mmCIF file of C-alpha atoms in Angstrom:
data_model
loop_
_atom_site.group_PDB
_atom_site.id
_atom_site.type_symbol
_atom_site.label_atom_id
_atom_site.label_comp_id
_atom_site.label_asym_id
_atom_site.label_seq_id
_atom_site.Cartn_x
_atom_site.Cartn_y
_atom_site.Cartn_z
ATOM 1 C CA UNK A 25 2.734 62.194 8.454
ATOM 2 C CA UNK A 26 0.700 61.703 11.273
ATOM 3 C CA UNK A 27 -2.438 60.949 8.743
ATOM 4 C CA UNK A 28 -0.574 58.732 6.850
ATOM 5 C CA UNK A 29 0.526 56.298 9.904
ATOM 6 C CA UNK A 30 -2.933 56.760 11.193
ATOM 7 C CA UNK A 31 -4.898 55.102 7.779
ATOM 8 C CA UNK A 32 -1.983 52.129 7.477
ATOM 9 C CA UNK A 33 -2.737 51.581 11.028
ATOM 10 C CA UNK A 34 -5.952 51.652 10.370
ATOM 11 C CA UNK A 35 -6.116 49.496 6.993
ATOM 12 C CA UNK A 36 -4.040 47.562 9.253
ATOM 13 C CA UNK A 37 -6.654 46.538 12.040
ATOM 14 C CA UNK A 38 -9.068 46.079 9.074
ATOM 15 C CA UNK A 39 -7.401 43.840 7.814
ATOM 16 C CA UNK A 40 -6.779 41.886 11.004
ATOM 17 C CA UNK A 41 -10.321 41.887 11.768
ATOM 18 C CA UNK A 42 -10.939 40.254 8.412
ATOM 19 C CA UNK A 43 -8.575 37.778 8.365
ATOM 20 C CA UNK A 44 -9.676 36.479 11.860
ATOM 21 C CA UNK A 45 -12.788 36.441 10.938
ATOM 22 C CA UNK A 46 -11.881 34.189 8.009
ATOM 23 C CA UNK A 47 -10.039 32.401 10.502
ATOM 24 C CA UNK A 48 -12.672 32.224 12.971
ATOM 25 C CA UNK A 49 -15.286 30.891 10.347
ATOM 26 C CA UNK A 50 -12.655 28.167 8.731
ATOM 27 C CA UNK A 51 -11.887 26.608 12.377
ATOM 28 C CA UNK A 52 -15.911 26.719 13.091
ATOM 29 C CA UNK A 53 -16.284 25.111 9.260
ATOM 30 C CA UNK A 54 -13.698 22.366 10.317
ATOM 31 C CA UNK A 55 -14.928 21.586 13.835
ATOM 32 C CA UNK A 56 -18.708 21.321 12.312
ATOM 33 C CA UNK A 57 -16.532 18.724 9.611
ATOM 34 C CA UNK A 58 -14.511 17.130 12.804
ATOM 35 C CA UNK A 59 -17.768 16.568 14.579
ATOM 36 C CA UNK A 60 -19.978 15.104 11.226
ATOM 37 C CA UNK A 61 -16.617 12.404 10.523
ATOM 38 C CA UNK A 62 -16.306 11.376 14.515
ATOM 39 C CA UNK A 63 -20.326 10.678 14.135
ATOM 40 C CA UNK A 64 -20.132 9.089 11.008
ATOM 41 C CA UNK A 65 -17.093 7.063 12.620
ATOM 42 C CA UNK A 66 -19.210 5.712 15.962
ATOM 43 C CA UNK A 67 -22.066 4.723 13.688
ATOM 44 C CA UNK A 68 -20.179 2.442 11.099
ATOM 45 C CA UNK A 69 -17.706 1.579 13.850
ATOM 46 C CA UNK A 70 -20.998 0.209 15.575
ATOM 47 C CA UNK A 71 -22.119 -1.589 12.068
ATOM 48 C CA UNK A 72 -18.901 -3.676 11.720
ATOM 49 C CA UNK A 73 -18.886 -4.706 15.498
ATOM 50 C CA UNK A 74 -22.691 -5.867 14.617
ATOM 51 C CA UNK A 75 -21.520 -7.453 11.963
ATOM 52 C CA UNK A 76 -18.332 -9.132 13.914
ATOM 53 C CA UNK A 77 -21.024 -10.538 16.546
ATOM 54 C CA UNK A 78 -22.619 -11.943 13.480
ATOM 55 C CA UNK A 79 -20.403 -13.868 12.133
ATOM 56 C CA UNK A 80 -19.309 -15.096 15.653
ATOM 57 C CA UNK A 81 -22.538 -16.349 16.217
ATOM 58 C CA UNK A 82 -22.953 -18.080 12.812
ATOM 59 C CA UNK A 83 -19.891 -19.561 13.419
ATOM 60 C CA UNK A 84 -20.652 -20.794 16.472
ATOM 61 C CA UNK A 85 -23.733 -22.581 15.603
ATOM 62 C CA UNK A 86 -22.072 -24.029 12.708
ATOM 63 C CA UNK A 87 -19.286 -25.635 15.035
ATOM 64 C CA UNK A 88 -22.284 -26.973 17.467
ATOM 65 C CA UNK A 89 -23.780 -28.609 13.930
ATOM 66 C CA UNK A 90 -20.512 -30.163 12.973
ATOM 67 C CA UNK A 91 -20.360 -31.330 16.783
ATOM 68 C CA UNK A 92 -23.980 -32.320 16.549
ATOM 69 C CA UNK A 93 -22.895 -34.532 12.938
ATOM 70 C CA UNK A 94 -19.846 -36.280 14.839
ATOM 71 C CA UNK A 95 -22.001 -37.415 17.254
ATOM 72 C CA UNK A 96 -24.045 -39.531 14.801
ATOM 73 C CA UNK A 97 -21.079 -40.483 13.396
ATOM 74 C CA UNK A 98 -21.257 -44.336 12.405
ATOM 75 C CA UNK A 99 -17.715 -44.808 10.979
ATOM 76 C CA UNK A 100 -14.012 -43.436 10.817
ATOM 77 C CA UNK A 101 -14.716 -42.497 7.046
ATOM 78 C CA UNK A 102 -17.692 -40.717 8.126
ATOM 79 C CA UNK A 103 -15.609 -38.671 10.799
ATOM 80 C CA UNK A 104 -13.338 -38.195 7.887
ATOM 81 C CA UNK A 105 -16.316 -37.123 5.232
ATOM 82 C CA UNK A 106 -17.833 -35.024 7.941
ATOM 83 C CA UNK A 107 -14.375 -32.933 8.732
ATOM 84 C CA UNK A 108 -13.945 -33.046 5.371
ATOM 85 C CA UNK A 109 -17.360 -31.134 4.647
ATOM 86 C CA UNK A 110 -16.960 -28.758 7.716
ATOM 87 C CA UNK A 111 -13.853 -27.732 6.768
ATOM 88 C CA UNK A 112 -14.364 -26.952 3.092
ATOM 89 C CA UNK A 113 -17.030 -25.180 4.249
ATOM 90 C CA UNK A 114 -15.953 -23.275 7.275
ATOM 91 C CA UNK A 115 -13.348 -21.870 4.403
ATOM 92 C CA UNK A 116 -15.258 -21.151 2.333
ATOM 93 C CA UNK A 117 -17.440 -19.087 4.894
ATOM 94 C CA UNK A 118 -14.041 -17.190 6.520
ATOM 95 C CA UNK A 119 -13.470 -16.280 3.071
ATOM 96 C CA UNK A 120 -17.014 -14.339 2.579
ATOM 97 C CA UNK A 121 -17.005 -13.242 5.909
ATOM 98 C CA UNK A 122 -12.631 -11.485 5.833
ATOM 99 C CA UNK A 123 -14.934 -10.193 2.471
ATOM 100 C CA UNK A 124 -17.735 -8.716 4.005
ATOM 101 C CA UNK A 125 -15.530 -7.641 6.968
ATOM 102 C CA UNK A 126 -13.160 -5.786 4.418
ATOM 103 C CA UNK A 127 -16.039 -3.983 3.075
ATOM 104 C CA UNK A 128 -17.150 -2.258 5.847
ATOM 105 C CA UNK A 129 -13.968 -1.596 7.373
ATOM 106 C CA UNK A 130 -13.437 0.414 3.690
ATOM 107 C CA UNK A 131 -16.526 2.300 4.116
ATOM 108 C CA UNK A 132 -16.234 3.233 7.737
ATOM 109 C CA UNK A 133 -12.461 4.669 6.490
ATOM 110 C CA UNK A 134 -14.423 6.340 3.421
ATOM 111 C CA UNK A 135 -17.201 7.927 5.254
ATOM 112 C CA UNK A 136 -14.929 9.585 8.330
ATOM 113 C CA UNK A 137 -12.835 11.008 6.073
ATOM 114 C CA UNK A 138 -15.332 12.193 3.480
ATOM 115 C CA UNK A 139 -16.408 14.943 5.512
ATOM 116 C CA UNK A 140 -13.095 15.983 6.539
ATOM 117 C CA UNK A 141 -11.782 15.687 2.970
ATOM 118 C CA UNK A 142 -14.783 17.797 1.691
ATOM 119 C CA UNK A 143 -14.060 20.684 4.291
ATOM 120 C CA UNK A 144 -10.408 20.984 3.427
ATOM 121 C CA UNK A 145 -10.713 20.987 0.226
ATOM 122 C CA UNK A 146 -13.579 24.266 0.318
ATOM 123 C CA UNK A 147 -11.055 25.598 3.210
ATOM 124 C CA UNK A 148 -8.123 25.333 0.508
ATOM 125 C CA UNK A 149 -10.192 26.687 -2.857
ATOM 126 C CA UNK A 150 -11.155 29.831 0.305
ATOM 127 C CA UNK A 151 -7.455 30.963 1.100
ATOM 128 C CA UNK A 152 -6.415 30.371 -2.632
#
């Protein structure tokens, strides 16, 4: 009787030692995943916030143009034509830019998850 208890007990702790070492390596697996998506994160999060002072300063100079335009302004319909132009085009650029902005804001979203995604997924095929 004695034997018996003593290998389940044994099989027992075997077993326990191999499931936390499956454990141990899954959590090191996902940490190594956690720490490749936060890097990927800080890096395209740094992109789009290059990209946002961009656009602000394109903007910008484009508003000091317009203000530059008005200046030598001869008429009303001129003012009119000019505000006309600016704003057509200021449109037109917002639109490109939301675009552009869009785009990386998608593959910032893509790229953290990615890893994580990947991980999981050879975490989940593992313990099947």
């Amino acid at each position: 009787m004695q034997t018996i208890f003593g290998n389940l007990a044994e099989q027992g702790a075997s077993r326990a030692q191999a499931n936390f070492a499956q454990i141990k390596s899954t959590s090191e697996e996902m940490t190594a995943a956690l720490c490749d998506a936060c890097s990927t994160n800080a890096q395209r999060a740094a992109d789009y916030r290059t990209k946002v002072i961009e656009i602000s300063h394109a903007n910008t100079t484009s508003t000091l143009e317009f203000f530059s335009q008005l200046v030598d302004a001869r008429s009303f319909a001129d003012l009119v034509d000019l505000s006309t132009a600016h704003s057509r085009k200021m449109l037109e650029t917002a639109s490109a830019q939301n675009r552009e902005l869009w785009h990386l804001a998608q593959r910032v979203a893509t790229e953290t998850a990615e890893p994580i995604k990947q991980s999981l997924d050879r975490v989940l095929r593992s313990a099947a």
